[in-house]
Amino acid sequence: MKYTQLGRTGLKVSRLVLGTMNFGPQTDEADSHAIMDAALDAGINFFDTANVYGWGENKGRTESIIGSWFAKSAANRDKVVLATKVYGNMGTDGEPWPNHDKLSALNIRRAVDASLKRLGTDHIDLYQFHHIDRATPFEEIWQAIDTLVAQGKILYAGSSNFPGYKIAQANETAARRGSYGLVSEQCLYNLYERRAEMEVVPAAQDYGLGVIPWSPLHGGLLGGVVRKEVEGGRRSSGRTADALKDAAVRAKVQSYEELLDKHGLEPGEVALAWLLTRPGVTGPIVGPRTAEQLQSALRAVELELSPELLAGLDEIFPGPGPSPEAFAW
């Protein structure tokens, strides 16, 4: 496994991030434990979760599954860089209560303690703001985070789904307070969806944040869906099926798969490997439902993409180009 440094921290993390959002909703506890065992055996040491994963009445279930895995061996926790998130409403008794979501100091304090209990650990390595909270000033957020760092409950703070100007606002406020600020940004970024290159990735680079792309296969669209339809009669479903109804989208995806067929490469593996070539990217999040899916993701880390192939990918998915030129009419 290849490793890199997480932003401007001393943490060394694997270039693949194990996403756990399927643990509970789609993968039972035993299989989730097996996937985490296999990930650790393969050298993946960066695990990402969120307090709301499990969803609906089972919010928090994913963190609990990770906690039961940690309970099996203290070495598991010692080897893992653990990231979770705060923002979503965790109220379970009917109508959500106010102050049980977003980024008020009260909710941050409440949410950290609840996550620590579910995860069965005394600290979280990377505590991420799942979304921006327009109602809570960053002065209050950093006051709460600084207290948690001083208490040893968290080490670093990161953001998720932040626009570039919010990354700047958060870190400028932190600098005025003498706080450490954000060290990472988790954003939607893949070959098909490259708008993060306009402002989010440059802002992250300027402020020393590691970029952690989520949905690297764009909901499965970059995972060989057209080939699967042709070869196995397997119909796409959900958002992927809806997207493929658009003739222009289908044509792009088909061109992508045909290009990779010429090179004898798997679409999903190339989509991950491409992200690993992008400036500022720490590592993409993979969310395997099975051990087989994890093995496919692992192959991407060793995949070298030729300049010819990279140029071909840019022709199909050109991206927005640099700012401010990308904003030109």
Coordinates of C-alpha atoms in Angstrom, one line a residue:
M1 CA 0.0 0.0 0.0
K2 CA 1.2 3.5 -0.8
Y3 CA 1.0 6.2 1.9
T4 CA 1.0 10.0 1.9
Q5 CA 0.7 12.8 4.5
L6 CA -2.7 14.1 5.4
G7 CA -2.6 17.8 4.6
R8 CA -0.4 19.8 6.9
T9 CA -0.5 17.1 9.7
G10 CA 2.0 14.5 10.7
L11 CA -0.4 11.7 10.0
K12 CA 0.7 9.2 7.4
V13 CA -2.4 7.7 5.7
S14 CA -3.0 5.1 3.0
R15 CA -3.8 6.4 -0.5
L16 CA -7.1 4.6 -0.3
V17 CA -9.7 5.5 2.3
L18 CA -12.0 2.8 3.6
G19 CA -15.5 4.3 3.5
T20 CA -17.9 2.5 5.9
M21 CA -21.3 4.0 4.8
N22 CA -22.5 0.5 3.7
F23 CA -21.7 -1.1 7.0
G24 CA -25.1 -1.8 8.6
P25 CA -27.5 -0.8 5.8
Q26 CA -26.1 -3.2 3.1
T27 CA -23.4 -5.2 4.8
D28 CA -24.0 -7.0 8.1
E29 CA -21.7 -6.8 11.1
A30 CA -19.7 -10.0 10.4
D31 CA -19.0 -9.1 6.8
S32 CA -18.2 -5.5 7.8
H33 CA -15.6 -6.9 10.2
A34 CA -14.2 -9.1 7.5
I35 CA -13.8 -6.2 5.2
M36 CA -12.1 -4.1 7.8
D37 CA -9.7 -7.0 8.6
A38 CA -8.9 -7.4 4.9
A39 CA -8.4 -3.6 4.5
L40 CA -6.0 -3.5 7.4
D41 CA -4.2 -6.6 6.1
A42 CA -3.7 -4.8 2.8
G43 CA -2.3 -1.7 4.5
I44 CA -5.3 0.6 4.5
N45 CA -5.1 2.5 7.7
F46 CA -7.5 5.4 7.0
F47 CA -11.1 4.6 7.9
D48 CA -13.9 7.1 7.3
T49 CA -17.4 7.1 8.8
A50 CA -20.1 9.5 10.1
N51 CA -22.4 9.6 13.0
V52 CA -25.5 9.4 10.8
Y53 CA -24.4 6.3 8.9
G54 CA -26.8 3.5 9.3
W55 CA -29.5 6.0 8.4
G56 CA -33.1 6.4 9.5
E57 CA -33.9 4.6 12.8
N58 CA -30.4 3.0 12.7
K59 CA -28.4 6.2 12.7
G60 CA -25.2 5.5 14.5
R61 CA -25.2 1.8 13.6
T62 CA -22.1 2.1 11.4
E63 CA -20.0 3.7 14.2
S64 CA -21.2 0.9 16.5
I65 CA -20.0 -1.8 14.0
I66 CA -16.6 -0.2 13.9
G67 CA -16.6 0.0 17.7
S68 CA -17.3 -3.7 18.0
W69 CA -14.4 -4.4 15.6
F70 CA -12.1 -2.2 17.7
A71 CA -13.2 -4.2 20.8
K72 CA -11.8 -7.4 19.3
S73 CA -8.3 -6.1 19.3
A74 CA -6.6 -3.0 20.8
A75 CA -4.2 -3.2 17.9
N76 CA -7.0 -2.5 15.4
R77 CA -7.5 0.9 16.9
D78 CA -3.8 1.6 17.3
K79 CA -3.3 1.0 13.5
V80 CA -6.2 3.1 12.2
V81 CA -6.5 6.8 11.5
L82 CA -10.1 7.2 12.4
A83 CA -12.3 9.9 10.8
T84 CA -16.0 10.6 11.6
K85 CA -18.4 13.5 11.0
V86 CA -20.9 15.7 12.7
Y87 CA -23.9 17.6 11.3
G88 CA -26.9 15.4 10.7
N89 CA -29.7 15.3 13.2
M90 CA -29.3 12.3 15.6
G91 CA -32.6 12.7 17.3
T92 CA -34.5 9.4 17.3
D93 CA -37.7 10.1 19.2
G94 CA -40.1 11.3 16.5
E95 CA -39.8 14.9 15.5
P96 CA -36.1 16.0 15.5
W97 CA -35.2 18.3 18.4
P98 CA -33.4 21.6 17.8
N99 CA -29.7 21.6 18.8
H100 CA -29.4 17.9 17.9
D101 CA -27.8 18.7 14.5
K102 CA -25.5 21.1 12.7
L103 CA -22.4 22.8 14.2
S104 CA -23.5 24.7 17.3
A105 CA -21.0 24.3 20.2
L106 CA -23.8 22.4 22.1
N107 CA -24.3 19.8 19.3
I108 CA -20.6 19.4 18.6
R109 CA -20.0 18.6 22.3
R110 CA -23.0 16.2 22.4
A111 CA -22.1 14.5 19.1
V112 CA -18.4 13.9 19.9
D113 CA -19.3 12.2 23.2
A114 CA -21.9 10.0 21.5
S115 CA -19.6 9.0 18.6
L116 CA -16.8 8.2 21.1
K117 CA -19.1 5.9 23.0
R118 CA -20.4 4.1 19.8
L119 CA -16.8 3.8 18.4
G120 CA -15.5 2.5 21.7
T121 CA -12.5 4.8 21.7
D122 CA -11.1 7.7 23.7
H123 CA -10.3 9.9 20.7
I124 CA -11.1 10.6 17.1
D125 CA -8.2 11.4 14.8
L126 CA -10.1 13.5 12.3
Y127 CA -13.4 15.1 13.2
Q128 CA -15.2 16.4 10.1
F129 CA -18.0 18.9 9.6
H130 CA -20.3 17.0 7.2
H131 CA -21.8 20.2 5.7
I132 CA -21.5 23.9 6.2
D133 CA -23.7 25.5 8.9
R134 CA -24.7 29.0 7.7
A135 CA -26.3 29.8 11.1
T136 CA -23.3 29.1 13.3
P137 CA -20.3 31.5 13.2
F138 CA -16.8 29.9 12.8
E139 CA -15.7 31.6 16.0
E140 CA -18.1 29.4 18.0
I141 CA -17.2 26.3 16.0
W142 CA -13.5 26.7 16.6
Q143 CA -14.0 27.5 20.3
A144 CA -15.8 24.1 20.6
I145 CA -13.1 22.3 18.5
D146 CA -10.2 23.8 20.5
T147 CA -11.8 22.6 23.7
L148 CA -12.1 19.1 22.4
V149 CA -8.5 19.1 21.2
A150 CA -7.4 20.3 24.7
Q151 CA -9.5 17.5 26.2
G152 CA -7.8 14.9 24.0
K153 CA -11.1 13.9 22.4
I154 CA -10.1 14.8 18.8
L155 CA -6.7 15.5 17.1
Y156 CA -7.7 17.4 14.0
A157 CA -10.7 19.0 12.3
G158 CA -11.7 18.6 8.6
S159 CA -14.5 19.7 6.4
S160 CA -16.8 18.0 4.0
N161 CA -18.9 19.5 1.1
F162 CA -17.5 22.9 1.7
P163 CA -17.2 25.4 -1.1
G164 CA -13.9 27.1 -1.6
Y165 CA -14.9 30.4 0.1
K166 CA -16.0 28.5 3.2
I167 CA -12.6 26.7 3.4
A168 CA -11.0 30.2 3.3
Q169 CA -13.4 31.6 5.8
A170 CA -13.0 28.7 8.2
N171 CA -9.2 28.9 8.2
E172 CA -8.9 32.6 8.3
T173 CA -11.1 32.6 11.4
A174 CA -9.0 29.9 12.9
A175 CA -5.8 31.8 12.2
R176 CA -7.2 34.9 14.0
R177 CA -7.9 32.8 17.0
G178 CA -4.6 30.9 16.9
S179 CA -6.5 27.7 16.2
Y180 CA -5.0 25.1 13.9
G181 CA -7.9 25.1 11.4
L182 CA -9.1 22.6 8.8
V183 CA -6.6 20.0 7.7
S184 CA -8.7 18.2 5.1
E185 CA -11.7 18.6 2.8
Q186 CA -13.9 15.7 1.7
C187 CA -15.6 16.6 -1.5
L188 CA -17.5 15.2 -4.5
Y189 CA -14.7 14.7 -7.1
N190 CA -14.3 12.2 -9.9
L191 CA -13.6 12.0 -13.6
Y192 CA -17.2 12.8 -14.5
E193 CA -17.7 15.5 -11.9
R194 CA -14.6 17.8 -11.9
R195 CA -16.1 21.1 -10.7
A196 CA -14.1 20.8 -7.5
E197 CA -11.1 21.8 -9.6
M198 CA -12.4 25.3 -10.0
E199 CA -12.2 26.5 -6.4
V200 CA -12.4 23.7 -3.8
V201 CA -9.2 21.9 -4.7
P202 CA -7.2 25.2 -5.2
A203 CA -8.4 26.5 -1.8
A204 CA -7.5 23.3 -0.2
Q205 CA -4.0 23.3 -1.6
D206 CA -3.5 27.0 -0.7
Y207 CA -4.5 26.3 2.9
G208 CA -2.6 23.0 3.2
L209 CA -5.7 20.7 3.3
G210 CA -5.6 17.2 2.1
V211 CA -8.4 16.5 -0.5
I212 CA -10.4 13.3 0.1
P213 CA -12.8 12.7 -2.9
W214 CA -16.1 10.9 -2.2
S215 CA -18.1 9.0 -4.9
P216 CA -15.0 8.3 -7.0
L217 CA -17.1 6.2 -9.4
H218 CA -19.8 8.8 -9.6
G219 CA -22.5 6.5 -8.1
G220 CA -21.4 3.6 -10.3
L221 CA -21.4 5.5 -13.6
L222 CA -17.7 5.0 -14.0
G223 CA -17.7 1.4 -13.0
G224 CA -18.4 -0.2 -16.4
V225 CA -22.2 0.0 -16.4
V226 CA -22.7 0.0 -20.2
R227 CA -20.4 -3.1 -20.5
K228 CA -22.4 -4.9 -17.7
E229 CA -25.6 -4.2 -19.6
V230 CA -24.3 -5.6 -22.8
E231 CA -22.4 -8.6 -21.4
G232 CA -24.6 -9.7 -18.6
G233 CA -28.0 -8.2 -19.3
R234 CA -27.6 -6.4 -16.0
R235 CA -29.7 -3.3 -15.9
S236 CA -28.6 -0.3 -14.0
S237 CA -30.9 1.0 -11.3
G238 CA -31.5 4.2 -9.3
R239 CA -29.6 7.3 -10.1
T240 CA -27.2 5.5 -12.5
A241 CA -30.2 4.3 -14.6
D242 CA -31.7 7.8 -14.6
A243 CA -28.4 9.3 -15.7
L244 CA -28.0 6.8 -18.6
K245 CA -31.4 7.8 -20.0
D246 CA -29.7 11.0 -21.1
A247 CA -28.2 10.2 -24.5
A248 CA -25.2 12.6 -24.0
V249 CA -24.3 11.0 -20.7
R250 CA -24.6 7.5 -22.1
A251 CA -22.4 8.5 -25.1
K252 CA -19.7 9.8 -22.7
V253 CA -19.7 6.7 -20.5
Q254 CA -19.6 4.5 -23.6
S255 CA -16.6 6.4 -25.0
Y256 CA -14.9 6.0 -21.6
E257 CA -15.4 2.3 -21.5
E258 CA -14.3 1.8 -25.2
L259 CA -11.1 3.8 -24.5
L260 CA -10.3 1.5 -21.5
D261 CA -11.1 -1.6 -23.5
K262 CA -8.4 -0.6 -26.0
H263 CA -5.9 -0.5 -23.1
G264 CA -7.2 -3.7 -21.4
L265 CA -8.2 -1.8 -18.2
E266 CA -11.1 -1.9 -15.9
P267 CA -13.2 1.3 -15.7
G268 CA -13.7 1.3 -11.9
E269 CA -10.0 0.8 -11.3
V270 CA -9.0 3.5 -13.8
A271 CA -11.4 6.0 -12.1
L272 CA -9.7 5.5 -8.8
A273 CA -6.2 5.5 -10.3
W274 CA -7.0 8.8 -12.1
L275 CA -7.8 10.5 -8.8
L276 CA -4.5 9.4 -7.4
T277 CA -2.8 11.4 -10.2
R278 CA -4.6 14.6 -9.3
P279 CA -2.7 17.4 -7.4
G280 CA -3.7 17.8 -3.8
V281 CA -5.6 14.5 -3.5
T282 CA -4.8 12.4 -0.4
G283 CA -6.8 9.4 -1.5
P284 CA -10.3 8.6 -2.7
I285 CA -12.9 7.0 -0.4
V286 CA -14.0 3.5 -1.5
G287 CA -17.1 2.0 0.1
P288 CA -17.0 -1.7 -0.6
R289 CA -20.1 -3.8 0.2
T290 CA -18.1 -7.0 -0.3
A291 CA -14.5 -8.2 0.1
E292 CA -14.3 -8.6 -3.7
Q293 CA -15.1 -4.9 -4.3
L294 CA -12.3 -4.1 -1.9
Q295 CA -9.8 -6.2 -3.9
S296 CA -10.7 -4.4 -7.1
A297 CA -10.1 -1.0 -5.4
L298 CA -6.7 -2.2 -4.1
R299 CA -5.5 -2.9 -7.6
A300 CA -6.1 0.7 -8.6
V301 CA -3.3 1.9 -6.2
E302 CA -0.7 0.1 -8.2
L303 CA -2.1 1.1 -11.6
E304 CA 0.1 3.5 -13.7
L305 CA -1.8 5.5 -16.2
S306 CA 0.1 6.5 -19.4
P307 CA 0.2 10.1 -20.7
E308 CA -1.6 8.9 -23.7
L309 CA -4.5 7.4 -21.6
L310 CA -4.6 10.5 -19.4
A311 CA -4.9 12.7 -22.5
G312 CA -7.7 10.5 -23.8
L313 CA -9.6 10.7 -20.4
D314 CA -9.3 14.5 -20.6
E315 CA -10.8 14.5 -24.0
I316 CA -13.9 12.6 -22.8
F317 CA -14.1 14.4 -19.4
P318 CA -12.4 17.7 -20.0
G319 CA -13.1 19.3 -16.7
P320 CA -13.8 23.0 -16.1
G321 CA -10.3 24.4 -16.6
P322 CA -8.4 26.7 -14.3
S323 CA -10.1 29.7 -12.5
P324 CA -11.0 32.4 -13.2
E325 CA -10.9 31.4 -16.9
A326 CA -13.4 28.6 -16.1
F327 CA -16.0 31.2 -15.2
A328 CA -15.8 33.0 -18.5
W329 CA -18.9 33.2 -20.5

